[in-house]
CSV table of C-alpha atoms in Angstrom, one decimal:
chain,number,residue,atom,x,y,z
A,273,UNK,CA,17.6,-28.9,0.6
A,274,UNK,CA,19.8,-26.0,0.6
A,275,UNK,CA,18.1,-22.5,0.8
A,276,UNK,CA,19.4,-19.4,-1.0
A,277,UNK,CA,18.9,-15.6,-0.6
A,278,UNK,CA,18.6,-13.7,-4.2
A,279,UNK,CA,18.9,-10.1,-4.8
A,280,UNK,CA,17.9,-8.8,-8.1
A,281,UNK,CA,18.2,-5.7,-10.0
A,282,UNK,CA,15.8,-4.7,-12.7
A,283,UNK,CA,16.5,-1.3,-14.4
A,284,UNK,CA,14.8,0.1,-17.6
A,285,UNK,CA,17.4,-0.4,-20.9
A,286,UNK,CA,19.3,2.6,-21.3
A,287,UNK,CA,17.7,3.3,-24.4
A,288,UNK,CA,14.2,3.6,-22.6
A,289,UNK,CA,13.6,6.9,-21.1
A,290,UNK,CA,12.3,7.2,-17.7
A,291,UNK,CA,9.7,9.7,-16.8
A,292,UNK,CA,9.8,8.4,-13.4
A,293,UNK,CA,13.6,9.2,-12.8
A,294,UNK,CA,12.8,12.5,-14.8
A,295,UNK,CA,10.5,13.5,-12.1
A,296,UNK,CA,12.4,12.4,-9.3
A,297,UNK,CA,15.7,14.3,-10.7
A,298,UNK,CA,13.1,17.8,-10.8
A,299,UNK,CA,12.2,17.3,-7.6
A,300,UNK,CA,15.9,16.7,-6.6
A,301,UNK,CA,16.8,19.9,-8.1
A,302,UNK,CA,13.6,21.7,-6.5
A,303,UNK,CA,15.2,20.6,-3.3
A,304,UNK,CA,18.6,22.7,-4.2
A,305,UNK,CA,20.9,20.0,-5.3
A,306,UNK,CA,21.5,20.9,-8.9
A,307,UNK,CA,24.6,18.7,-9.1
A,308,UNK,CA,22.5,15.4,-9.4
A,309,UNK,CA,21.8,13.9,-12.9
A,310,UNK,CA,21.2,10.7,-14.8
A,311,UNK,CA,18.3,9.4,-11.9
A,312,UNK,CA,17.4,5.9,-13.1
A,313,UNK,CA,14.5,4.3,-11.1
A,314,UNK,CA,14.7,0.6,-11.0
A,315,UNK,CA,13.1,-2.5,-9.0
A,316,UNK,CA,15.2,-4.0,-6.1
A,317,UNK,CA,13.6,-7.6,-5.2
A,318,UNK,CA,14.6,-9.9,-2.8
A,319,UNK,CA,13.5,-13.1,-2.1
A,320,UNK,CA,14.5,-16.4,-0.9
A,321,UNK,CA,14.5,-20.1,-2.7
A,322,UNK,CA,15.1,-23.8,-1.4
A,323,UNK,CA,16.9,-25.8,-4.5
A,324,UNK,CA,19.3,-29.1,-4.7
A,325,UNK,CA,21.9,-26.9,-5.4
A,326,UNK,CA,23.6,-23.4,-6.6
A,327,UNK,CA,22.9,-23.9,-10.4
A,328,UNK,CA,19.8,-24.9,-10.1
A,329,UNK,CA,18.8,-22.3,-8.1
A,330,UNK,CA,20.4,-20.0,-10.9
A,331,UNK,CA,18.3,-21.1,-13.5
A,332,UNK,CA,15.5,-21.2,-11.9
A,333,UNK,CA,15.7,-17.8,-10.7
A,334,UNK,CA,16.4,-16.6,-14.4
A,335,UNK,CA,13.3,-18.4,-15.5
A,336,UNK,CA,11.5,-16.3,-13.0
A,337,UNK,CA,13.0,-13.4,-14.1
A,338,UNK,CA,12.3,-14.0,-17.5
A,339,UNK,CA,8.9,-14.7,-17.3
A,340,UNK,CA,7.7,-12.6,-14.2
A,341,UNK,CA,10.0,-10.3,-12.6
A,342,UNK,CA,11.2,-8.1,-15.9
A,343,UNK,CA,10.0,-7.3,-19.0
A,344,UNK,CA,12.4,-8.0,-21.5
A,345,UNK,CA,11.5,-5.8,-24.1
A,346,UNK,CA,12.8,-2.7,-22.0
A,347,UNK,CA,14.1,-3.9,-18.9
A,348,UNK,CA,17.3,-5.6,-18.2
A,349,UNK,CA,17.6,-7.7,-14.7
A,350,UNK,CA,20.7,-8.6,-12.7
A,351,UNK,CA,21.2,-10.6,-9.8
A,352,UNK,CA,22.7,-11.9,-6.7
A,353,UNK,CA,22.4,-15.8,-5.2
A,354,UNK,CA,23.7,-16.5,-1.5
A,355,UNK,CA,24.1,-19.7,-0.3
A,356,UNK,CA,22.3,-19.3,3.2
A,357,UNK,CA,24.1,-21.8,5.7
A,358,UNK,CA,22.6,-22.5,8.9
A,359,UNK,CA,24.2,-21.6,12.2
A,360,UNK,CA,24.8,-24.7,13.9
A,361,UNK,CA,23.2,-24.7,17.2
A,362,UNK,CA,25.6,-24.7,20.1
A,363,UNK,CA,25.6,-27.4,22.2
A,364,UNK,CA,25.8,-27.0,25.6
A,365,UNK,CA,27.1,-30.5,27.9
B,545,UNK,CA,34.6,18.8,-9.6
B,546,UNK,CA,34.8,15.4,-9.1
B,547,UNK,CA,31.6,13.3,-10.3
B,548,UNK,CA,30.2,10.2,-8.2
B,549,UNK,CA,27.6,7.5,-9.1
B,550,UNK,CA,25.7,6.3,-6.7
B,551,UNK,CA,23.3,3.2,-5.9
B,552,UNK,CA,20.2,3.9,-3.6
B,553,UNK,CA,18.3,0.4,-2.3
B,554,UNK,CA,14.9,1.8,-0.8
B,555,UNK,CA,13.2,-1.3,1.1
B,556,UNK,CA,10.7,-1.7,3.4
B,557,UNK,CA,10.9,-1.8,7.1
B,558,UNK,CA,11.2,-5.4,7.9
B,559,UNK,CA,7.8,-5.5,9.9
B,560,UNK,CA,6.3,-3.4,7.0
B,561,UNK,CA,3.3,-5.9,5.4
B,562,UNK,CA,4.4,-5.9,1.7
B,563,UNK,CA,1.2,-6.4,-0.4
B,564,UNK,CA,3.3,-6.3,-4.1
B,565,UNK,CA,6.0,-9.1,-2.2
B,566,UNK,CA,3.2,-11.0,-1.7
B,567,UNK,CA,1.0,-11.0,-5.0
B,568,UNK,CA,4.7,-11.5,-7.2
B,569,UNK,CA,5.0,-14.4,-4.5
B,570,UNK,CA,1.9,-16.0,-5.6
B,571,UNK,CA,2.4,-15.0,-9.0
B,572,UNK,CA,6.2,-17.2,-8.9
B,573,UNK,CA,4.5,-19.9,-7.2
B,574,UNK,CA,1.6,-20.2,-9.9
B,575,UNK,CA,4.6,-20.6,-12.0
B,576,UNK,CA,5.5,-23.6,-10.1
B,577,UNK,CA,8.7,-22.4,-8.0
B,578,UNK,CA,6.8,-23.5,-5.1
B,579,UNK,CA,10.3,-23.2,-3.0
B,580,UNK,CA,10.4,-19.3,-3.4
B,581,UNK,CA,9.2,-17.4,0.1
B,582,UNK,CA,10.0,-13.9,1.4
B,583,UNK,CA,9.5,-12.1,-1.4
B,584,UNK,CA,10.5,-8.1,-0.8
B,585,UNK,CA,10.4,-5.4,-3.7
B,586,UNK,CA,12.0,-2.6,-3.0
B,587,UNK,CA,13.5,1.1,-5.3
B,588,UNK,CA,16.7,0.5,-6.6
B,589,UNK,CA,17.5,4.3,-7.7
B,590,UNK,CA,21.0,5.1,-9.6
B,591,UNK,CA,22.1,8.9,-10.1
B,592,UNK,CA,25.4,10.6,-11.0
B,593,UNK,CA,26.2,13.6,-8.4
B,594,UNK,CA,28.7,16.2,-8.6
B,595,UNK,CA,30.5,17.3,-5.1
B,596,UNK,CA,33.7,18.9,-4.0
B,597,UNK,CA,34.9,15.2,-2.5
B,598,UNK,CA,33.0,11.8,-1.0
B,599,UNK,CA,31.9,13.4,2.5
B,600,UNK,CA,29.8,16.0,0.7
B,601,UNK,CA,28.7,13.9,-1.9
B,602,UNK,CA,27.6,11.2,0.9
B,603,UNK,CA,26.0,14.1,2.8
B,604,UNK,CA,24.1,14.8,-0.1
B,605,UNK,CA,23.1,12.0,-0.8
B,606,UNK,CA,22.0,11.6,2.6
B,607,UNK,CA,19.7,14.7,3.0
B,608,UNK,CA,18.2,13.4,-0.3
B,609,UNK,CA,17.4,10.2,0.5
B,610,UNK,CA,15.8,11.3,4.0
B,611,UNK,CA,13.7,14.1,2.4
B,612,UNK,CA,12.5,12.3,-1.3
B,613,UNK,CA,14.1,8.8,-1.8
B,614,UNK,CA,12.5,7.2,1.1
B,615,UNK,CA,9.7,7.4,3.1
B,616,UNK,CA,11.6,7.1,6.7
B,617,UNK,CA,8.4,6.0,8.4
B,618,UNK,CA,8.3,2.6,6.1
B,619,UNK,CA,11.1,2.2,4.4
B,620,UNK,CA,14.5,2.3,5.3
B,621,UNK,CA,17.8,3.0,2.5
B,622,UNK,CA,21.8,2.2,2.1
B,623,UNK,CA,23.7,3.5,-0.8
B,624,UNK,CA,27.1,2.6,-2.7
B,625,UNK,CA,29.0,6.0,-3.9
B,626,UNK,CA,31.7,5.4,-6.1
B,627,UNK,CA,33.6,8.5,-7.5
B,628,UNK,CA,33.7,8.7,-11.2
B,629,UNK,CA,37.1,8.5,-12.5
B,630,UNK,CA,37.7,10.3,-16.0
B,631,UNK,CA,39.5,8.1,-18.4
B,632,UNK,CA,42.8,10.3,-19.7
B,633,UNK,CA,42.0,10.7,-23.7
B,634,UNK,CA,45.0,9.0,-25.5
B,635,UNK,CA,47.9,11.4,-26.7
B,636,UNK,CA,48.8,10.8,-29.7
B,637,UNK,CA,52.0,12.5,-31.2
């Protein structure tokens, strides 16, 4: 079965405010760069998944997103799916 | 001056044991996505920064990653820094 690599994205919804980026932009500033704003803190999870094939692999990744990885009531989730294709092995005669 | 959003990825070192990887793996495959390995959770941190142009604004970026965002001893960091173009307001006459 083919295997995939998946990258996903979950952020807060814009409308949710995030203490955690709030304390991370102070301390940015305590550090001398003023210039920095808008710090969003979100989770970056990778992982990898056998399935028969590409859509499948997409919904079942959204299932797990859905039901594990994010929270839907203020987080919003994104994500990458590459096909991982095994080097062939080189033969030597 | 010109404004730039940026996209931190804060993961761990690869032979850094990740204890939250492995619970959300156990969690998925109580789900039943027995197929899903390698899990990896890492900080995905977004942040609008204003520099005189891109070589500043990725030597910011740079010096803030290595002194807050991550933790160089575990984790390891890339970024994506794309300038922020101002759309030009419609003239009307």
């Amino acid at each position: 079965m083919p295997q995939f690599q998946a990258n996903v994205y979950v952020t807060l919804r814009p409308s949710v405010l995030d203490p955690a980026g709030v304390a991370v932009q102070a301390g940015i500033h305590h550090l001398g760069y003023s210039g920095v704003e808008q710090v969003r803190i979100g989770k970056f999870i990778q992982l990898s998944l056998t399935a028969t094939d590409e859509a499948q692999a997409k919904t079942q990744l959204e299932s797990i997103c859905d039901q594990l990885l994010a929270n839907s009531v203020i987080e919003v989730y994104r994500f990458e799916l590459m096909e991982i294709v095994p080097k062939t092995p080189l033969t030597t005669n």
